[in-house]
Every structure is written in C-alpha cells, then in structure tokens.
Amino acid sequence: LGAYGSNDTPNSPGSYANRTEPVNATITHDEQSLIFEMTQFQGVGVSEAVQRDKLYGAMPFLSLGIPMLWMGQEFSAPRGWANDGLKLSYRPLDWDWLLVQRGIDHFKWYRTLVNHRLKNPALYQGELRKLYLFDNAKCLAWGFVDTVTNSKVMAVANFHPFNQTPANVPWLGDGTWYDIFDQSTMTVTGNSVPSFPLAPFTIKVYSNKPDSAYGILSAGPERPTAPAGFELSQNYPNPFNPVTTIAFQVPATGTVSLSVYDILGKKVASLADGVFSAGRHEVRFDASRLSSGVYFYRLTAGARTAVKRMSVVK
C-alpha cells in the first residue's frame, strides 16, 4: 500500500494502479516461505508464524495488482532451505499439510480471499481507499469501493505483536457489514467504529454484502475428521544446519519417545519423552553441537516404531 501516494487515481502512481500489471506476492520461486523463514531463522514460534502468514498473505488480495500464491503457501507448507548451497535442491510439494488441521484452516482462509477477489466487484474493479494509519498502534485501515454495484470491502490490520484497540476507525459506510471469513455481522453508524479490538498480527475483512450476494458458498459446519494415524514425517529442511523440524502424529493419547542416533547407533539427543495427545505434533531439533553427517531419528508410541534418516551439513 505504500506504493500509492493517495487513493486509486488513474495514472497516479502509474502502472501500480493497473490490476493487470504488477504482481503481488509474499513468496516466489526464489524466496523462503514466510513460515519457514520465521520459524527457522527468526525464532518465531509455529503458531505465531502461521498467524502472521495469514496476515501477510491477505495483503496481495487486498491490494491492486495480481495476487499470486506459491507452492503450498495456501495450506501452510513450510518450504525453504537451510543455506545457499541447498537453494537449488529438489523440494517436492508436501501435500500432507493439506490433511492436517493447520493446513485445512490455512486453506479455508486463502480460499475465502480468492473467492472474494474473483467475485466481489469491490476487489476486482473497485477503487482503493486509504483511510487511516494508526502509527503508535501499528494498525492500518483501508478499503475498496465499486460505485457501479455499491460493493464495498473494509480491511483493518494489526501489525503489532500485542493486542491493539484503535479508536474511531473510519468506515466506508453505515449499516450491516459481514466478516468475509465467518459471515458474522457488525453494525456501523456514523461512518466509523468507536473501538476496534485486534489480536496481534491479525487482519479483519468485512463486506457490505453477504456472500450469497456474490454467489460465494460460505463454509458450512466442519465434518468430523478421522483420527490421526501413526506417522513419522521427513524432517524439514533436510539437509539442515543447524535447526530442523520433525513432525509426527499418533492415533491416541499415550507415551511417546523421539530420539536421535548417530550412524553407530549411539543416542545423541532425546527430543520427546512423555505423554502426547492424539494428533499431529512438531519438535525442533538443534544440531549445533553435532558434526556433519548422517543421523537417524526414531519415533516410538506404544508398540509402533518408525525410523527416518536426516543429514547435518555444516
């Protein structure tokens, strides 16, 4: 949004006002995924990284230009490389992330954004309205208006790591507004919202019309998911230096152990040893004190055991 000197005026700021020219993306073929970057290099926890990815990923759909998704971004696949030497290594798309709750939730988020960008005139042909920047709170309010169809979209984002409640948020009109992600409603009067609470790294997006007005099928109740089976995933990244993540899933609550061994069979690290609930779990492994080489990690849960190989490259 900083590329625009004012509102969306033709020929100012030039090509950036044309939806068919600039491409907006947070990830490309030669960039780490944001989730990978944050968890592997910035010390950000997985839950926060996933939440921040939703915020950042919403921006291309709520700006001018062409929004682009890249290779599993829409279901939170953490794609990347540990060092420049691995940049061109083969990294097949890990579709398994689409089968777990984290990936399912992420996919629903992006699906909603894609549907509105395709079917809501405010987003595919409307005029950008920059409304207000709350400097201290690191919050931003903006929107889009299509006067032909009277379609409007409002977005309010919190880029701050703490809860924020901006006051007197300017709005694009009075009446009932619909949260595009769950179709809950909010009534606005006086063209502003007196108090707008936002969790850290969160964006709220509203439309002045319900999904049904655009032929968008709202998500219904979640179908019960089948219990997770026993699975040990390949660590990512691999090879790595010095940190990698190991994911596993167990079908029932019980005692789980996850250990790392060198090629001689000597245990060099214990990553998990305790009771875990049914479902998918992730463990970070820091190999700073280990030398380069091949190592094995073994998961044991009840009578089930699985072993995989990984490589430390320094």
PDB file of C-alpha atoms in Angstrom:
ATOM      1  CA  LEU A   1       0.000   0.000   0.000  1.00  0.00           C
ATOM      2  CA  GLY A   2       2.953   2.305   0.477  1.00  0.00           C
ATOM      3  CA  ALA A   3       3.358   2.403  -3.308  1.00  0.00           C
ATOM      4  CA  TYR A   4       0.267   4.557  -3.613  1.00  0.00           C
ATOM      5  CA  GLY A   5       0.701   8.268  -2.954  1.00  0.00           C
ATOM      6  CA  SER A   6      -3.011   8.829  -2.451  1.00  0.00           C
ATOM      7  CA  ASN A   7      -6.145   6.931  -3.355  1.00  0.00           C
ATOM      8  CA  ASP A   8      -6.519   4.912  -6.538  1.00  0.00           C
ATOM      9  CA  THR A   9      -6.279   7.595  -9.217  1.00  0.00           C
ATOM     10  CA  PRO A  10      -5.661   6.567 -12.852  1.00  0.00           C
ATOM     11  CA  ASN A  11      -2.056   7.173 -13.991  1.00  0.00           C
ATOM     12  CA  SER A  12      -1.026   8.104 -10.476  1.00  0.00           C
ATOM     13  CA  PRO A  13       1.049   6.193  -9.387  1.00  0.00           C
ATOM     14  CA  GLY A  14       1.203   4.899 -12.937  1.00  0.00           C
ATOM     15  CA  SER A  15       1.325   1.173 -13.614  1.00  0.00           C
ATOM     16  CA  TYR A  16       0.710   0.307  -9.972  1.00  0.00           C
ATOM     17  CA  ALA A  17      -2.883   1.431 -10.392  1.00  0.00           C
ATOM     18  CA  ASN A  18      -3.444  -1.174 -13.113  1.00  0.00           C
ATOM     19  CA  ARG A  19      -4.607  -4.542 -11.813  1.00  0.00           C
ATOM     20  CA  THR A  20      -3.159  -6.315 -14.857  1.00  0.00           C
ATOM     21  CA  GLU A  21       0.447  -5.136 -14.465  1.00  0.00           C
ATOM     22  CA  PRO A  22       2.118  -5.544 -11.041  1.00  0.00           C
ATOM     23  CA  VAL A  23       2.171  -8.986  -9.400  1.00  0.00           C
ATOM     24  CA  ASN A  24       1.754  -9.029  -5.623  1.00  0.00           C
ATOM     25  CA  ALA A  25       3.216 -11.959  -3.689  1.00  0.00           C
ATOM     26  CA  THR A  26       4.762 -12.741  -0.320  1.00  0.00           C
ATOM     27  CA  ILE A  27       6.540 -15.876  -1.629  1.00  0.00           C
ATOM     28  CA  THR A  28       8.118 -16.619  -5.013  1.00  0.00           C
ATOM     29  CA  HIS A  29      10.205 -19.428  -6.531  1.00  0.00           C
ATOM     30  CA  ASP A  30      13.449 -17.990  -5.132  1.00  0.00           C
ATOM     31  CA  GLU A  31      12.234 -16.958  -1.676  1.00  0.00           C
ATOM     32  CA  GLN A  32      11.763 -18.916   1.542  1.00  0.00           C
ATOM     33  CA  SER A  33       8.181 -19.370   2.651  1.00  0.00           C
ATOM     34  CA  LEU A  34       7.427 -16.889   5.416  1.00  0.00           C
ATOM     35  CA  ILE A  35       6.560 -19.682   7.843  1.00  0.00           C
ATOM     36  CA  PHE A  36       9.928 -21.349   7.176  1.00  0.00           C
ATOM     37  CA  GLU A  37      11.803 -18.050   7.436  1.00  0.00           C
ATOM     38  CA  MET A  38      10.170 -17.085  10.726  1.00  0.00           C
ATOM     39  CA  THR A  39      10.479 -20.463  12.453  1.00  0.00           C
ATOM     40  CA  GLN A  40      13.965 -21.369  11.222  1.00  0.00           C
ATOM     41  CA  PHE A  41      15.807 -18.044  11.273  1.00  0.00           C
ATOM     42  CA  GLN A  42      13.835 -15.537  13.337  1.00  0.00           C
ATOM     43  CA  GLY A  43      12.962 -17.579  16.430  1.00  0.00           C
ATOM     44  CA  VAL A  44       9.210 -17.207  15.912  1.00  0.00           C
ATOM     45  CA  GLY A  45       7.017 -20.000  17.265  1.00  0.00           C
ATOM     46  CA  VAL A  46       4.993 -22.081  14.829  1.00  0.00           C
ATOM     47  CA  SER A  47       1.584 -20.813  15.977  1.00  0.00           C
ATOM     48  CA  GLU A  48       2.609 -17.167  15.660  1.00  0.00           C
ATOM     49  CA  ALA A  49       4.286 -17.788  12.307  1.00  0.00           C
ATOM     50  CA  VAL A  50       1.117 -19.368  10.910  1.00  0.00           C
ATOM     51  CA  GLN A  51      -0.970 -16.442  12.171  1.00  0.00           C
ATOM     52  CA  ARG A  52       1.421 -13.883  10.716  1.00  0.00           C
ATOM     53  CA  ASP A  53       1.429 -15.706   7.396  1.00  0.00           C
ATOM     54  CA  LYS A  54      -2.350 -15.251   7.212  1.00  0.00           C
ATOM     55  CA  LEU A  55      -1.970 -11.517   7.798  1.00  0.00           C
ATOM     56  CA  TYR A  56       0.822 -11.057   5.270  1.00  0.00           C
ATOM     57  CA  GLY A  57      -0.810 -13.404   2.767  1.00  0.00           C
ATOM     58  CA  ALA A  58      -4.028 -11.391   2.810  1.00  0.00           C
ATOM     59  CA  MET A  59      -2.265  -8.261   1.574  1.00  0.00           C
ATOM     60  CA  PRO A  60      -1.868  -9.264  -2.116  1.00  0.00           C
ATOM     61  CA  PHE A  61      -5.608  -9.960  -2.315  1.00  0.00           C
ATOM     62  CA  LEU A  62      -6.485  -6.653  -0.689  1.00  0.00           C
ATOM     63  CA  SER A  63      -4.231  -4.506  -2.871  1.00  0.00           C
ATOM     64  CA  LEU A  64      -4.126  -3.549  -6.531  1.00  0.00           C
ATOM     65  CA  GLY A  65      -2.217  -5.769  -8.920  1.00  0.00           C
ATOM     66  CA  ILE A  66      -2.388  -9.521  -9.472  1.00  0.00           C
ATOM     67  CA  PRO A  67      -2.271 -11.691  -6.316  1.00  0.00           C
ATOM     68  CA  MET A  68      -0.073 -14.785  -6.523  1.00  0.00           C
ATOM     69  CA  LEU A  69       0.129 -17.895  -4.347  1.00  0.00           C
ATOM     70  CA  TRP A  70       3.213 -20.100  -4.489  1.00  0.00           C
ATOM     71  CA  MET A  71       3.667 -23.847  -3.976  1.00  0.00           C
ATOM     72  CA  GLY A  72       1.718 -24.847  -0.890  1.00  0.00           C
ATOM     73  CA  GLN A  73       1.501 -21.397   0.659  1.00  0.00           C
ATOM     74  CA  GLU A  74      -2.272 -21.805   0.725  1.00  0.00           C
ATOM     75  CA  PHE A  75      -2.039 -24.774   3.113  1.00  0.00           C
ATOM     76  CA  SER A  76       0.891 -23.546   5.252  1.00  0.00           C
ATOM     77  CA  ALA A  77       3.608 -25.770   3.757  1.00  0.00           C
ATOM     78  CA  PRO A  78       6.920 -24.560   5.291  1.00  0.00           C
ATOM     79  CA  ARG A  79       9.128 -24.572   2.196  1.00  0.00           C
ATOM     80  CA  GLY A  80      12.714 -23.345   2.253  1.00  0.00           C
ATOM     81  CA  TRP A  81      16.412 -24.149   2.540  1.00  0.00           C
ATOM     82  CA  ALA A  82      18.866 -24.013   5.416  1.00  0.00           C
ATOM     83  CA  ASN A  83      21.729 -22.408   3.470  1.00  0.00           C
ATOM     84  CA  ASP A  84      22.516 -21.086  -0.007  1.00  0.00           C
ATOM     85  CA  GLY A  85      24.094 -24.374  -1.035  1.00  0.00           C
ATOM     86  CA  LEU A  86      20.687 -26.041  -0.771  1.00  0.00           C
ATOM     87  CA  LYS A  87      18.780 -23.337  -2.638  1.00  0.00           C
ATOM     88  CA  LEU A  88      18.502 -25.366  -5.849  1.00  0.00           C
ATOM     89  CA  SER A  89      17.934 -28.756  -4.216  1.00  0.00           C
ATOM     90  CA  TYR A  90      14.826 -30.759  -5.075  1.00  0.00           C
ATOM     91  CA  ARG A  91      11.930 -29.973  -2.740  1.00  0.00           C
ATOM     92  CA  PRO A  92       8.721 -31.811  -3.700  1.00  0.00           C
ATOM     93  CA  LEU A  93       5.496 -30.226  -2.546  1.00  0.00           C
ATOM     94  CA  ASP A  94       4.430 -31.722   0.791  1.00  0.00           C
ATOM     95  CA  TRP A  95       0.723 -32.320   0.234  1.00  0.00           C
ATOM     96  CA  ASP A  96       0.408 -33.895   3.705  1.00  0.00           C
ATOM     97  CA  TRP A  97      -0.028 -30.414   5.165  1.00  0.00           C
ATOM     98  CA  LEU A  98      -3.411 -30.256   3.455  1.00  0.00           C
ATOM     99  CA  LEU A  99      -4.534 -33.272   5.508  1.00  0.00           C
ATOM    100  CA  VAL A 100      -3.932 -31.843   8.986  1.00  0.00           C
ATOM    101  CA  GLN A 101      -5.935 -29.180  10.801  1.00  0.00           C
ATOM    102  CA  ARG A 102      -3.322 -26.462  10.433  1.00  0.00           C
ATOM    103  CA  GLY A 103      -3.275 -26.886   6.650  1.00  0.00           C
ATOM    104  CA  ILE A 104      -7.060 -27.218   6.427  1.00  0.00           C
ATOM    105  CA  ASP A 105      -7.577 -23.952   8.335  1.00  0.00           C
ATOM    106  CA  HIS A 106      -4.984 -22.164   6.211  1.00  0.00           C
ATOM    107  CA  PHE A 107      -6.583 -23.398   3.001  1.00  0.00           C
ATOM    108  CA  LYS A 108     -10.029 -22.157   4.089  1.00  0.00           C
ATOM    109  CA  TRP A 109      -8.522 -18.728   4.810  1.00  0.00           C
ATOM    110  CA  TYR A 110      -6.949 -18.403   1.373  1.00  0.00           C
ATOM    111  CA  ARG A 111      -9.996 -19.900  -0.347  1.00  0.00           C
ATOM    112  CA  THR A 112     -12.125 -17.123   1.134  1.00  0.00           C
ATOM    113  CA  LEU A 113      -9.712 -14.442  -0.080  1.00  0.00           C
ATOM    114  CA  VAL A 114      -9.561 -15.978  -3.558  1.00  0.00           C
ATOM    115  CA  ASN A 115     -13.359 -16.204  -3.803  1.00  0.00           C
ATOM    116  CA  HIS A 116     -13.847 -12.563  -2.852  1.00  0.00           C
ATOM    117  CA  ARG A 117     -11.098 -11.350  -5.164  1.00  0.00           C
ATOM    118  CA  LEU A 118     -12.771 -13.242  -8.026  1.00  0.00           C
ATOM    119  CA  LYS A 119     -16.428 -12.479  -7.281  1.00  0.00           C
ATOM    120  CA  ASN A 120     -16.626  -9.293  -5.203  1.00  0.00           C
ATOM    121  CA  PRO A 121     -16.637  -6.240  -7.537  1.00  0.00           C
ATOM    122  CA  ALA A 122     -15.138  -4.072  -4.800  1.00  0.00           C
ATOM    123  CA  LEU A 123     -11.940  -6.113  -5.025  1.00  0.00           C
ATOM    124  CA  TYR A 124     -11.713  -6.901  -8.737  1.00  0.00           C
ATOM    125  CA  GLN A 125     -12.756  -3.499 -10.097  1.00  0.00           C
ATOM    126  CA  GLY A 126     -13.282  -1.155  -7.148  1.00  0.00           C
ATOM    127  CA  GLU A 127     -11.358   1.962  -6.170  1.00  0.00           C
ATOM    128  CA  LEU A 128      -8.777   1.785  -3.407  1.00  0.00           C
ATOM    129  CA  ARG A 129      -9.489   3.998  -0.395  1.00  0.00           C
ATOM    130  CA  LYS A 130      -6.657   4.553   2.074  1.00  0.00           C
ATOM    131  CA  LEU A 131      -8.427   5.519   5.291  1.00  0.00           C
ATOM    132  CA  TYR A 132      -6.109   5.802   8.287  1.00  0.00           C
ATOM    133  CA  LEU A 133      -2.732   4.726   9.633  1.00  0.00           C
ATOM    134  CA  PHE A 134      -2.581   4.342  13.417  1.00  0.00           C
ATOM    135  CA  ASP A 135       1.156   4.901  13.854  1.00  0.00           C
ATOM    136  CA  ASN A 136       1.591   4.037  17.525  1.00  0.00           C
ATOM    137  CA  ALA A 137      -0.678   1.008  17.365  1.00  0.00           C
ATOM    138  CA  LYS A 138       0.817  -0.157  14.044  1.00  0.00           C
ATOM    139  CA  CYS A 139      -2.690  -0.610  12.667  1.00  0.00           C
ATOM    140  CA  LEU A 140      -3.943   0.248   9.194  1.00  0.00           C
ATOM    141  CA  ALA A 141      -7.467   0.771   7.827  1.00  0.00           C
ATOM    142  CA  TRP A 142      -8.270   0.774   4.114  1.00  0.00           C
ATOM    143  CA  GLY A 143     -10.917  -0.438   1.720  1.00  0.00           C
ATOM    144  CA  PHE A 144     -12.305  -0.717  -1.800  1.00  0.00           C
ATOM    145  CA  VAL A 145     -15.488   0.747  -3.297  1.00  0.00           C
ATOM    146  CA  ASP A 146     -17.229  -0.201  -6.536  1.00  0.00           C
ATOM    147  CA  THR A 147     -19.803   2.515  -7.217  1.00  0.00           C
ATOM    148  CA  VAL A 148     -21.442   0.591 -10.078  1.00  0.00           C
ATOM    149  CA  THR A 149     -22.625  -2.260  -7.846  1.00  0.00           C
ATOM    150  CA  ASN A 150     -22.387  -0.446  -4.493  1.00  0.00           C
ATOM    151  CA  SER A 151     -19.988  -3.135  -3.313  1.00  0.00           C
ATOM    152  CA  LYS A 152     -17.570  -2.260  -0.528  1.00  0.00           C
ATOM    153  CA  VAL A 153     -14.825  -4.073   1.345  1.00  0.00           C
ATOM    154  CA  MET A 154     -13.136  -2.878   4.541  1.00  0.00           C
ATOM    155  CA  ALA A 155      -9.854  -4.144   5.997  1.00  0.00           C
ATOM    156  CA  VAL A 156      -8.289  -3.320   9.360  1.00  0.00           C
ATOM    157  CA  ALA A 157      -4.919  -4.893  10.185  1.00  0.00           C
ATOM    158  CA  ASN A 158      -2.778  -5.035  13.313  1.00  0.00           C
ATOM    159  CA  PHE A 159       0.941  -5.379  12.553  1.00  0.00           C
ATOM    160  CA  HIS A 160       1.837  -5.050  16.252  1.00  0.00           C
ATOM    161  CA  PRO A 161       2.983  -8.039  18.387  1.00  0.00           C
ATOM    162  CA  PHE A 162       0.462  -7.072  21.100  1.00  0.00           C
ATOM    163  CA  ASN A 163      -3.295  -6.609  21.270  1.00  0.00           C
ATOM    164  CA  GLN A 164      -4.417  -3.243  19.940  1.00  0.00           C
ATOM    165  CA  THR A 165      -7.743  -1.400  20.017  1.00  0.00           C
ATOM    166  CA  PRO A 166      -7.675   1.547  17.610  1.00  0.00           C
ATOM    167  CA  ALA A 167     -10.386   4.114  18.306  1.00  0.00           C
ATOM    168  CA  ASN A 168     -12.706   5.869  15.852  1.00  0.00           C
ATOM    169  CA  VAL A 169     -11.755   3.713  12.887  1.00  0.00           C
ATOM    170  CA  PRO A 170     -13.103   5.387   9.708  1.00  0.00           C
ATOM    171  CA  TRP A 171     -15.511   3.171   7.762  1.00  0.00           C
ATOM    172  CA  LEU A 172     -16.825   3.147   4.215  1.00  0.00           C
ATOM    173  CA  GLY A 173     -20.471   3.402   5.191  1.00  0.00           C
ATOM    174  CA  ASP A 174     -23.166   2.709   7.743  1.00  0.00           C
ATOM    175  CA  GLY A 175     -25.291  -0.404   8.067  1.00  0.00           C
ATOM    176  CA  THR A 176     -24.649  -4.117   8.408  1.00  0.00           C
ATOM    177  CA  TRP A 177     -21.215  -5.438   7.484  1.00  0.00           C
ATOM    178  CA  TYR A 178     -20.251  -9.097   7.078  1.00  0.00           C
ATOM    179  CA  ASP A 179     -16.977 -10.697   8.159  1.00  0.00           C
ATOM    180  CA  ILE A 180     -15.884 -12.467   4.975  1.00  0.00           C
ATOM    181  CA  PHE A 181     -14.320 -15.367   6.891  1.00  0.00           C
ATOM    182  CA  ASP A 182     -17.286 -16.430   9.032  1.00  0.00           C
ATOM    183  CA  GLN A 183     -20.204 -14.202   7.904  1.00  0.00           C
ATOM    184  CA  SER A 184     -20.694 -12.789  11.410  1.00  0.00           C
ATOM    185  CA  THR A 185     -22.137  -9.270  11.290  1.00  0.00           C
ATOM    186  CA  MET A 186     -21.306  -5.843  12.669  1.00  0.00           C
ATOM    187  CA  THR A 187     -23.496  -2.730  12.571  1.00  0.00           C
ATOM    188  CA  VAL A 188     -21.777   0.567  11.792  1.00  0.00           C
ATOM    189  CA  THR A 189     -23.202   4.051  12.425  1.00  0.00           C
ATOM    190  CA  GLY A 190     -21.668   7.454  11.815  1.00  0.00           C
ATOM    191  CA  ASN A 191     -19.198   6.070   9.245  1.00  0.00           C
ATOM    192  CA  SER A 192     -16.785   4.971  11.957  1.00  0.00           C
ATOM    193  CA  VAL A 193     -16.249   2.269  14.568  1.00  0.00           C
ATOM    194  CA  PRO A 194     -15.601   3.715  18.059  1.00  0.00           C
ATOM    195  CA  SER A 195     -13.461   0.792  19.243  1.00  0.00           C
ATOM    196  CA  PHE A 196     -11.964  -1.997  17.143  1.00  0.00           C
ATOM    197  CA  PRO A 197     -10.061  -4.689  19.133  1.00  0.00           C
ATOM    198  CA  LEU A 198      -7.455  -6.665  17.215  1.00  0.00           C
ATOM    199  CA  ALA A 199      -5.272  -9.559  18.323  1.00  0.00           C
ATOM    200  CA  PRO A 200      -1.542  -9.467  17.440  1.00  0.00           C
ATOM    201  CA  PHE A 201      -0.741  -9.848  13.725  1.00  0.00           C
ATOM    202  CA  THR A 202      -4.405 -10.073  12.791  1.00  0.00           C
ATOM    203  CA  ILE A 203      -6.482  -8.687   9.938  1.00  0.00           C
ATOM    204  CA  LYS A 204     -10.267  -8.335   9.849  1.00  0.00           C
ATOM    205  CA  VAL A 205     -12.028  -8.036   6.494  1.00  0.00           C
ATOM    206  CA  TYR A 206     -15.667  -7.000   6.041  1.00  0.00           C
ATOM    207  CA  SER A 207     -18.018  -6.724   3.076  1.00  0.00           C
ATOM    208  CA  ASN A 208     -21.172  -4.600   2.981  1.00  0.00           C
ATOM    209  CA  LYS A 209     -22.960  -7.544   1.355  1.00  0.00           C
ATOM    210  CA  PRO A 210     -23.217 -11.212   2.394  1.00  0.00           C
ATOM    211  CA  ASP A 211     -21.503 -13.985   0.470  1.00  0.00           C
ATOM    212  CA  SER A 212     -24.825 -15.008  -1.053  1.00  0.00           C
ATOM    213  CA  ALA A 213     -24.975 -11.691  -2.941  1.00  0.00           C
ATOM    214  CA  TYR A 214     -21.920 -12.759  -4.955  1.00  0.00           C
ATOM    215  CA  GLY A 215     -22.668 -16.456  -5.281  1.00  0.00           C
ATOM    216  CA  ILE A 216     -19.959 -17.374  -2.786  1.00  0.00           C
ATOM    217  CA  LEU A 217     -20.702 -20.559  -0.874  1.00  0.00           C
ATOM    218  CA  SER A 218     -19.970 -19.950   2.793  1.00  0.00           C
ATOM    219  CA  ALA A 219     -18.170 -22.713   4.618  1.00  0.00           C
ATOM    220  CA  GLY A 220     -20.586 -24.968   6.453  1.00  0.00           C
ATOM    221  CA  PRO A 221     -20.010 -26.958   9.642  1.00  0.00           C
ATOM    222  CA  GLU A 222     -16.776 -28.877   9.722  1.00  0.00           C
ATOM    223  CA  ARG A 223     -17.054 -32.570   9.015  1.00  0.00           C
ATOM    224  CA  PRO A 224     -15.551 -34.755  11.740  1.00  0.00           C
ATOM    225  CA  THR A 225     -12.044 -35.709  10.792  1.00  0.00           C
ATOM    226  CA  ALA A 226     -10.776 -39.229  11.071  1.00  0.00           C
ATOM    227  CA  PRO A 227      -8.402 -39.931  13.961  1.00  0.00           C
ATOM    228  CA  ALA A 228      -4.787 -39.371  13.009  1.00  0.00           C
ATOM    229  CA  GLY A 229      -2.780 -42.477  12.250  1.00  0.00           C
ATOM    230  CA  PHE A 230       0.774 -43.257  13.331  1.00  0.00           C
ATOM    231  CA  GLU A 231       3.233 -41.397  11.144  1.00  0.00           C
ATOM    232  CA  LEU A 232       6.757 -40.020  11.298  1.00  0.00           C
ATOM    233  CA  SER A 233       7.361 -37.320   8.686  1.00  0.00           C
ATOM    234  CA  GLN A 234      10.625 -36.443   6.996  1.00  0.00           C
ATOM    235  CA  ASN A 235      12.305 -33.586   8.803  1.00  0.00           C
ATOM    236  CA  TYR A 236      12.368 -30.190   7.120  1.00  0.00           C
ATOM    237  CA  PRO A 237      14.648 -28.787   5.989  1.00  0.00           C
ATOM    238  CA  ASN A 238      16.854 -31.724   5.110  1.00  0.00           C
ATOM    239  CA  PRO A 239      19.838 -31.481   4.862  1.00  0.00           C
ATOM    240  CA  PHE A 240      19.992 -28.753   7.514  1.00  0.00           C
ATOM    241  CA  ASN A 241      22.280 -26.548   9.592  1.00  0.00           C
ATOM    242  CA  PRO A 242      21.757 -26.277  12.477  1.00  0.00           C
ATOM    243  CA  VAL A 243      17.971 -26.404  13.087  1.00  0.00           C
ATOM    244  CA  THR A 244      15.292 -28.637  11.622  1.00  0.00           C
ATOM    245  CA  THR A 245      11.709 -29.566  12.468  1.00  0.00           C
ATOM    246  CA  ILE A 246      10.394 -33.100  12.876  1.00  0.00           C
ATOM    247  CA  ALA A 247       6.654 -33.712  12.653  1.00  0.00           C
ATOM    248  CA  PHE A 248       4.848 -36.839  13.780  1.00  0.00           C
ATOM    249  CA  GLN A 249       1.327 -37.937  14.512  1.00  0.00           C
ATOM    250  CA  VAL A 250      -0.118 -40.557  16.840  1.00  0.00           C
ATOM    251  CA  PRO A 251      -3.615 -42.080  16.795  1.00  0.00           C
ATOM    252  CA  ALA A 252      -4.267 -41.995  20.543  1.00  0.00           C
ATOM    253  CA  THR A 253      -3.054 -40.291  23.702  1.00  0.00           C
ATOM    254  CA  GLY A 254      -0.103 -42.142  25.148  1.00  0.00           C
ATOM    255  CA  THR A 255       3.604 -42.213  25.900  1.00  0.00           C
ATOM    256  CA  VAL A 256       5.798 -41.109  23.018  1.00  0.00           C
ATOM    257  CA  SER A 257       9.563 -41.031  22.627  1.00  0.00           C
ATOM    258  CA  LEU A 258      11.541 -39.397  19.831  1.00  0.00           C
ATOM    259  CA  SER A 259      15.311 -39.819  19.821  1.00  0.00           C
ATOM    260  CA  VAL A 260      18.246 -39.108  17.509  1.00  0.00           C
ATOM    261  CA  TYR A 261      21.096 -41.576  16.872  1.00  0.00           C
ATOM    262  CA  ASP A 262      24.401 -41.393  15.036  1.00  0.00           C
ATOM    263  CA  ILE A 263      25.413 -43.953  12.402  1.00  0.00           C
ATOM    264  CA  LEU A 264      26.960 -46.152  15.140  1.00  0.00           C
ATOM    265  CA  GLY A 265      23.642 -46.389  16.958  1.00  0.00           C
ATOM    266  CA  LYS A 266      24.596 -44.082  19.825  1.00  0.00           C
ATOM    267  CA  LYS A 267      21.804 -41.863  21.102  1.00  0.00           C
ATOM    268  CA  VAL A 268      22.844 -38.227  20.708  1.00  0.00           C
ATOM    269  CA  ALA A 269      19.584 -36.433  21.569  1.00  0.00           C
ATOM    270  CA  SER A 270      16.199 -37.052  23.149  1.00  0.00           C
ATOM    271  CA  LEU A 271      13.580 -34.792  21.574  1.00  0.00           C
ATOM    272  CA  ALA A 272      10.426 -36.114  23.205  1.00  0.00           C
ATOM    273  CA  ASP A 273       9.739 -38.441  26.098  1.00  0.00           C
ATOM    274  CA  GLY A 274       6.309 -38.146  27.660  1.00  0.00           C
ATOM    275  CA  VAL A 275       2.572 -38.284  27.138  1.00  0.00           C
ATOM    276  CA  PHE A 276       1.222 -36.749  23.909  1.00  0.00           C
ATOM    277  CA  SER A 277      -2.386 -36.323  22.822  1.00  0.00           C
ATOM    278  CA  ALA A 278      -3.707 -37.862  19.606  1.00  0.00           C
ATOM    279  CA  GLY A 279      -2.924 -35.812  16.514  1.00  0.00           C
ATOM    280  CA  ARG A 280      -0.010 -34.083  14.839  1.00  0.00           C
ATOM    281  CA  HIS A 281       2.942 -32.622  16.741  1.00  0.00           C
ATOM    282  CA  GLU A 282       6.149 -30.800  15.788  1.00  0.00           C
ATOM    283  CA  VAL A 283       9.538 -30.804  17.518  1.00  0.00           C
ATOM    284  CA  ARG A 284      12.517 -28.564  16.717  1.00  0.00           C
ATOM    285  CA  PHE A 285      15.963 -30.147  16.740  1.00  0.00           C
ATOM    286  CA  ASP A 286      19.088 -28.021  17.135  1.00  0.00           C
ATOM    287  CA  ALA A 287      22.187 -29.890  15.932  1.00  0.00           C
ATOM    288  CA  SER A 288      24.660 -27.111  16.755  1.00  0.00           C
ATOM    289  CA  ARG A 289      26.814 -29.410  18.864  1.00  0.00           C
ATOM    290  CA  LEU A 290      26.852 -32.245  16.326  1.00  0.00           C
ATOM    291  CA  SER A 291      29.281 -32.675  13.447  1.00  0.00           C
ATOM    292  CA  SER A 292      28.281 -33.011   9.814  1.00  0.00           C
ATOM    293  CA  GLY A 293      26.983 -36.414   8.865  1.00  0.00           C
ATOM    294  CA  VAL A 294      24.032 -38.765   8.651  1.00  0.00           C
ATOM    295  CA  TYR A 295      21.809 -39.294  11.680  1.00  0.00           C
ATOM    296  CA  PHE A 296      18.677 -41.306  12.355  1.00  0.00           C
ATOM    297  CA  TYR A 297      15.624 -40.332  14.366  1.00  0.00           C
ATOM    298  CA  ARG A 298      13.263 -42.898  15.855  1.00  0.00           C
ATOM    299  CA  LEU A 299       9.681 -42.447  16.994  1.00  0.00           C
ATOM    300  CA  THR A 300       8.122 -44.929  19.417  1.00  0.00           C
ATOM    301  CA  ALA A 301       4.476 -44.840  20.510  1.00  0.00           C
ATOM    302  CA  GLY A 302       3.101 -47.936  22.187  1.00  0.00           C
ATOM    303  CA  ALA A 303       4.053 -50.920  20.062  1.00  0.00           C
ATOM    304  CA  ARG A 304       4.693 -48.800  16.953  1.00  0.00           C
ATOM    305  CA  THR A 305       8.143 -47.642  15.864  1.00  0.00           C
ATOM    306  CA  ALA A 306       9.332 -45.654  12.848  1.00  0.00           C
ATOM    307  CA  VAL A 307      12.817 -44.530  11.814  1.00  0.00           C
ATOM    308  CA  LYS A 308      13.965 -41.935   9.288  1.00  0.00           C
ATOM    309  CA  ARG A 309      17.324 -40.561   8.181  1.00  0.00           C
ATOM    310  CA  MET A 310      18.487 -36.937   8.120  1.00  0.00           C
ATOM    311  CA  SER A 311      21.698 -35.115   7.253  1.00  0.00           C
ATOM    312  CA  VAL A 312      23.567 -32.343   9.037  1.00  0.00           C
ATOM    313  CA  VAL A 313      25.643 -30.226   6.636  1.00  0.00           C
ATOM    314  CA  LYS A 314      27.980 -27.590   8.081  1.00  0.00           C
TER     315      LYS A 314
END
